[in-house]
Amino acid sequence: MKRLLTAALLVCAATLQAQTTHRDSVLAEARYLKSIYRTDDAIEKLSALVQPGAMDEGVLAELADCHFQSGAYEDAAGTYFLLSSKAPDNLLYHIRLMQAYFRLKAYPQSIQAGRAVLQQDSIPAVLSFVGDSFRQLEQTDSALWYYRRSPGL
């Protein structure tokens, strides 16, 4: 009985190792494809790794970056929203979410995402983005408030 249990554990460990190796090789290939602007191919490879109910942060982050790079801002925003919800302290996800919303002309959402970043860090580029969003909404006073807090402007 003990040998059967040990054998089963070894098979499970080998299967898990093979899955991890496959994931890592697909992720590396997708990163390469993204770097040479073959984002559609990278998205296809990464999408094959996404499983319902499972959240692989590394795969989703690469997928979101590919969507953003290819101009699929709605897909990028949805994925960055999910990532920022699961990892609220990750400023990069909030910044990319803010940028995706801005590109979609969803300025109130861009402001909200930018403010989430500014609660954690006063990044000058984010201050400018939030100011730009207010300017697009023709809220000049609010835009100026953020521009004035951004060094170098």
PDB file of C-alpha atoms in Angstrom, residues 6-152:
ATOM      1  CA  THR A   6       4.601   6.589  -3.235  1.00  0.00           C
ATOM      2  CA  ALA A   7       4.265   5.627  -6.899  1.00  0.00           C
ATOM      3  CA  ALA A   8       1.098   7.718  -7.229  1.00  0.00           C
ATOM      4  CA  LEU A   9       2.833  10.721  -5.684  1.00  0.00           C
ATOM      5  CA  LEU A  10       5.769  10.341  -8.075  1.00  0.00           C
ATOM      6  CA  VAL A  11       3.417  10.233 -11.068  1.00  0.00           C
ATOM      7  CA  CYS A  12       1.603  13.356  -9.820  1.00  0.00           C
ATOM      8  CA  ALA A  13       4.899  15.183  -9.295  1.00  0.00           C
ATOM      9  CA  ALA A  14       6.131  14.224 -12.773  1.00  0.00           C
ATOM     10  CA  THR A  15       2.858  15.386 -14.346  1.00  0.00           C
ATOM     11  CA  LEU A  16       3.019  18.697 -12.498  1.00  0.00           C
ATOM     12  CA  GLN A  17       6.648  19.175 -13.597  1.00  0.00           C
ATOM     13  CA  ALA A  18       5.728  18.493 -17.229  1.00  0.00           C
ATOM     14  CA  GLN A  19       2.819  20.970 -17.066  1.00  0.00           C
ATOM     15  CA  THR A  20       5.065  23.647 -15.543  1.00  0.00           C
ATOM     16  CA  THR A  21       7.756  23.054 -18.165  1.00  0.00           C
ATOM     17  CA  HIS A  22       5.143  23.313 -20.958  1.00  0.00           C
ATOM     18  CA  ARG A  23       3.708  26.511 -19.455  1.00  0.00           C
ATOM     19  CA  ASP A  24       7.149  28.064 -19.127  1.00  0.00           C
ATOM     20  CA  SER A  25       8.140  27.208 -22.707  1.00  0.00           C
ATOM     21  CA  VAL A  26       4.864  28.568 -24.113  1.00  0.00           C
ATOM     22  CA  LEU A  27       5.243  31.721 -22.007  1.00  0.00           C
ATOM     23  CA  ALA A  28       8.812  32.237 -23.253  1.00  0.00           C
ATOM     24  CA  GLU A  29       7.718  31.732 -26.855  1.00  0.00           C
ATOM     25  CA  ALA A  30       4.808  34.176 -26.417  1.00  0.00           C
ATOM     26  CA  ARG A  31       7.146  36.788 -24.944  1.00  0.00           C
ATOM     27  CA  TYR A  32       9.425  36.394 -27.953  1.00  0.00           C
ATOM     28  CA  LEU A  33       6.496  36.715 -30.358  1.00  0.00           C
ATOM     29  CA  LYS A  34       5.324  39.838 -28.525  1.00  0.00           C
ATOM     30  CA  SER A  35       8.815  41.336 -28.753  1.00  0.00           C
ATOM     31  CA  ILE A  36       8.774  41.010 -32.549  1.00  0.00           C
ATOM     32  CA  TYR A  37       5.222  42.407 -32.734  1.00  0.00           C
ATOM     33  CA  ARG A  38       3.546  39.134 -33.647  1.00  0.00           C
ATOM     34  CA  THR A  39       0.994  39.779 -30.939  1.00  0.00           C
ATOM     35  CA  ASP A  40      -1.815  37.804 -32.591  1.00  0.00           C
ATOM     36  CA  ASP A  41       0.334  34.663 -32.477  1.00  0.00           C
ATOM     37  CA  ALA A  42       1.354  35.402 -28.887  1.00  0.00           C
ATOM     38  CA  ILE A  43      -2.289  35.920 -27.868  1.00  0.00           C
ATOM     39  CA  GLU A  44      -3.222  32.585 -29.442  1.00  0.00           C
ATOM     40  CA  LYS A  45      -0.475  30.750 -27.535  1.00  0.00           C
ATOM     41  CA  LEU A  46      -1.258  32.474 -24.224  1.00  0.00           C
ATOM     42  CA  SER A  47      -5.010  31.958 -24.579  1.00  0.00           C
ATOM     43  CA  ALA A  48      -4.402  28.215 -24.820  1.00  0.00           C
ATOM     44  CA  LEU A  49      -2.858  28.365 -21.325  1.00  0.00           C
ATOM     45  CA  VAL A  50      -5.824  30.171 -19.739  1.00  0.00           C
ATOM     46  CA  GLN A  51      -8.132  27.812 -17.879  1.00  0.00           C
ATOM     47  CA  PRO A  52     -11.544  28.670 -16.433  1.00  0.00           C
ATOM     48  CA  GLY A  53     -11.448  29.088 -12.674  1.00  0.00           C
ATOM     49  CA  ALA A  54      -7.652  29.225 -12.549  1.00  0.00           C
ATOM     50  CA  MET A  55      -5.677  32.444 -12.380  1.00  0.00           C
ATOM     51  CA  ASP A  56      -2.121  32.274 -13.636  1.00  0.00           C
ATOM     52  CA  GLU A  57      -0.961  35.837 -13.020  1.00  0.00           C
ATOM     53  CA  GLY A  58       2.099  35.550 -15.259  1.00  0.00           C
ATOM     54  CA  VAL A  59       0.108  34.287 -18.228  1.00  0.00           C
ATOM     55  CA  LEU A  60      -2.673  36.849 -17.746  1.00  0.00           C
ATOM     56  CA  ALA A  61      -0.186  39.717 -17.434  1.00  0.00           C
ATOM     57  CA  GLU A  62       1.485  38.722 -20.705  1.00  0.00           C
ATOM     58  CA  LEU A  63      -1.915  38.317 -22.351  1.00  0.00           C
ATOM     59  CA  ALA A  64      -2.994  41.782 -21.191  1.00  0.00           C
ATOM     60  CA  ASP A  65       0.263  43.293 -22.476  1.00  0.00           C
ATOM     61  CA  CYS A  66      -0.273  41.622 -25.862  1.00  0.00           C
ATOM     62  CA  HIS A  67      -3.835  42.946 -26.074  1.00  0.00           C
ATOM     63  CA  PHE A  68      -2.597  46.436 -25.216  1.00  0.00           C
ATOM     64  CA  GLN A  69       0.256  46.276 -27.720  1.00  0.00           C
ATOM     65  CA  SER A  70      -2.102  45.101 -30.481  1.00  0.00           C
ATOM     66  CA  GLY A  71      -4.598  47.893 -29.771  1.00  0.00           C
ATOM     67  CA  ALA A  72      -7.300  45.630 -28.317  1.00  0.00           C
ATOM     68  CA  TYR A  73      -7.840  48.032 -25.427  1.00  0.00           C
ATOM     69  CA  GLU A  74     -11.153  46.564 -24.265  1.00  0.00           C
ATOM     70  CA  ASP A  75      -9.563  43.135 -23.868  1.00  0.00           C
ATOM     71  CA  ALA A  76      -6.529  44.712 -22.211  1.00  0.00           C
ATOM     72  CA  ALA A  77      -8.703  46.717 -19.800  1.00  0.00           C
ATOM     73  CA  GLY A  78     -10.723  43.641 -18.853  1.00  0.00           C
ATOM     74  CA  THR A  79      -7.620  41.599 -18.150  1.00  0.00           C
ATOM     75  CA  TYR A  80      -5.860  44.408 -16.275  1.00  0.00           C
ATOM     76  CA  PHE A  81      -9.028  44.955 -14.234  1.00  0.00           C
ATOM     77  CA  LEU A  82      -8.994  41.291 -13.229  1.00  0.00           C
ATOM     78  CA  LEU A  83      -5.274  41.440 -12.424  1.00  0.00           C
ATOM     79  CA  SER A  84      -5.599  44.659 -10.409  1.00  0.00           C
ATOM     80  CA  SER A  85      -8.496  43.135  -8.456  1.00  0.00           C
ATOM     81  CA  LYS A  86      -6.459  40.041  -7.607  1.00  0.00           C
ATOM     82  CA  ALA A  87      -3.240  41.998  -6.896  1.00  0.00           C
ATOM     83  CA  PRO A  88      -4.386  45.438  -5.645  1.00  0.00           C
ATOM     84  CA  ASP A  89      -0.882  46.465  -4.544  1.00  0.00           C
ATOM     85  CA  ASN A  90       0.595  45.960  -8.016  1.00  0.00           C
ATOM     86  CA  LEU A  91       0.904  49.499  -9.367  1.00  0.00           C
ATOM     87  CA  LEU A  92       1.774  48.343 -12.879  1.00  0.00           C
ATOM     88  CA  TYR A  93      -1.641  46.719 -13.360  1.00  0.00           C
ATOM     89  CA  HIS A  94      -3.416  49.897 -12.233  1.00  0.00           C
ATOM     90  CA  ILE A  95      -1.233  52.070 -14.477  1.00  0.00           C
ATOM     91  CA  ARG A  96      -1.843  49.889 -17.520  1.00  0.00           C
ATOM     92  CA  LEU A  97      -5.571  49.816 -16.688  1.00  0.00           C
ATOM     93  CA  MET A  98      -5.547  53.632 -16.536  1.00  0.00           C
ATOM     94  CA  GLN A  99      -3.797  53.788 -19.921  1.00  0.00           C
ATOM     95  CA  ALA A 100      -6.212  51.309 -21.518  1.00  0.00           C
ATOM     96  CA  TYR A 101      -9.230  53.270 -20.263  1.00  0.00           C
ATOM     97  CA  PHE A 102      -7.674  56.495 -21.573  1.00  0.00           C
ATOM     98  CA  ARG A 103      -7.195  54.936 -25.015  1.00  0.00           C
ATOM     99  CA  LEU A 104     -10.835  53.829 -24.921  1.00  0.00           C
ATOM    100  CA  LYS A 105     -11.822  57.412 -24.051  1.00  0.00           C
ATOM    101  CA  ALA A 106     -13.312  56.082 -20.808  1.00  0.00           C
ATOM    102  CA  TYR A 107     -11.972  59.086 -18.926  1.00  0.00           C
ATOM    103  CA  PRO A 108     -13.877  58.655 -15.630  1.00  0.00           C
ATOM    104  CA  GLN A 109     -12.531  55.088 -15.347  1.00  0.00           C
ATOM    105  CA  SER A 110      -9.061  56.295 -16.280  1.00  0.00           C
ATOM    106  CA  ILE A 111      -9.246  58.864 -13.484  1.00  0.00           C
ATOM    107  CA  GLN A 112     -10.408  56.218 -11.020  1.00  0.00           C
ATOM    108  CA  ALA A 113      -7.540  53.871 -11.929  1.00  0.00           C
ATOM    109  CA  GLY A 114      -5.050  56.756 -11.790  1.00  0.00           C
ATOM    110  CA  ARG A 115      -6.270  57.801  -8.361  1.00  0.00           C
ATOM    111  CA  ALA A 116      -5.808  54.216  -7.137  1.00  0.00           C
ATOM    112  CA  VAL A 117      -2.146  54.513  -8.136  1.00  0.00           C
ATOM    113  CA  LEU A 118      -1.765  57.966  -6.590  1.00  0.00           C
ATOM    114  CA  GLN A 119      -3.022  56.643  -3.260  1.00  0.00           C
ATOM    115  CA  GLN A 120       0.096  54.493  -3.157  1.00  0.00           C
ATOM    116  CA  ASP A 121       2.679  56.628  -4.974  1.00  0.00           C
ATOM    117  CA  SER A 122       2.842  60.106  -6.498  1.00  0.00           C
ATOM    118  CA  ILE A 123       4.139  59.153  -9.942  1.00  0.00           C
ATOM    119  CA  PRO A 124       4.452  62.286 -12.131  1.00  0.00           C
ATOM    120  CA  ALA A 125       3.305  60.537 -15.317  1.00  0.00           C
ATOM    121  CA  VAL A 126       0.162  59.312 -13.545  1.00  0.00           C
ATOM    122  CA  LEU A 127      -0.556  62.839 -12.303  1.00  0.00           C
ATOM    123  CA  SER A 128      -0.336  64.005 -15.916  1.00  0.00           C
ATOM    124  CA  PHE A 129      -2.584  61.198 -17.163  1.00  0.00           C
ATOM    125  CA  VAL A 130      -5.243  62.028 -14.588  1.00  0.00           C
ATOM    126  CA  GLY A 131      -4.931  65.704 -15.538  1.00  0.00           C
ATOM    127  CA  ASP A 132      -5.299  64.799 -19.218  1.00  0.00           C
ATOM    128  CA  SER A 133      -8.414  62.756 -18.433  1.00  0.00           C
ATOM    129  CA  PHE A 134      -9.983  65.699 -16.621  1.00  0.00           C
ATOM    130  CA  ARG A 135      -9.025  67.957 -19.528  1.00  0.00           C
ATOM    131  CA  GLN A 136     -10.772  65.615 -21.960  1.00  0.00           C
ATOM    132  CA  LEU A 137     -13.865  65.872 -19.759  1.00  0.00           C
ATOM    133  CA  GLU A 138     -13.504  69.671 -19.957  1.00  0.00           C
ATOM    134  CA  GLN A 139     -12.979  69.905 -16.195  1.00  0.00           C
ATOM    135  CA  THR A 140     -10.161  72.425 -16.417  1.00  0.00           C
ATOM    136  CA  ASP A 141      -9.888  73.202 -12.693  1.00  0.00           C
ATOM    137  CA  SER A 142      -9.394  69.545 -11.817  1.00  0.00           C
ATOM    138  CA  ALA A 143      -6.935  69.104 -14.684  1.00  0.00           C
ATOM    139  CA  LEU A 144      -4.879  72.062 -13.461  1.00  0.00           C
ATOM    140  CA  TRP A 145      -4.869  70.689  -9.912  1.00  0.00           C
ATOM    141  CA  TYR A 146      -3.169  67.483 -11.130  1.00  0.00           C
ATOM    142  CA  TYR A 147      -0.862  69.268 -13.589  1.00  0.00           C
ATOM    143  CA  ARG A 148       0.418  71.547 -10.841  1.00  0.00           C
ATOM    144  CA  ARG A 149       1.391  68.571  -8.704  1.00  0.00           C
ATOM    145  CA  SER A 150       3.371  67.001 -11.509  1.00  0.00           C
ATOM    146  CA  PRO A 151       7.030  68.142 -11.420  1.00  0.00           C
ATOM    147  CA  GLY A 152       8.410  69.564 -14.606  1.00  0.00           C
TER     148      GLY A 152
END
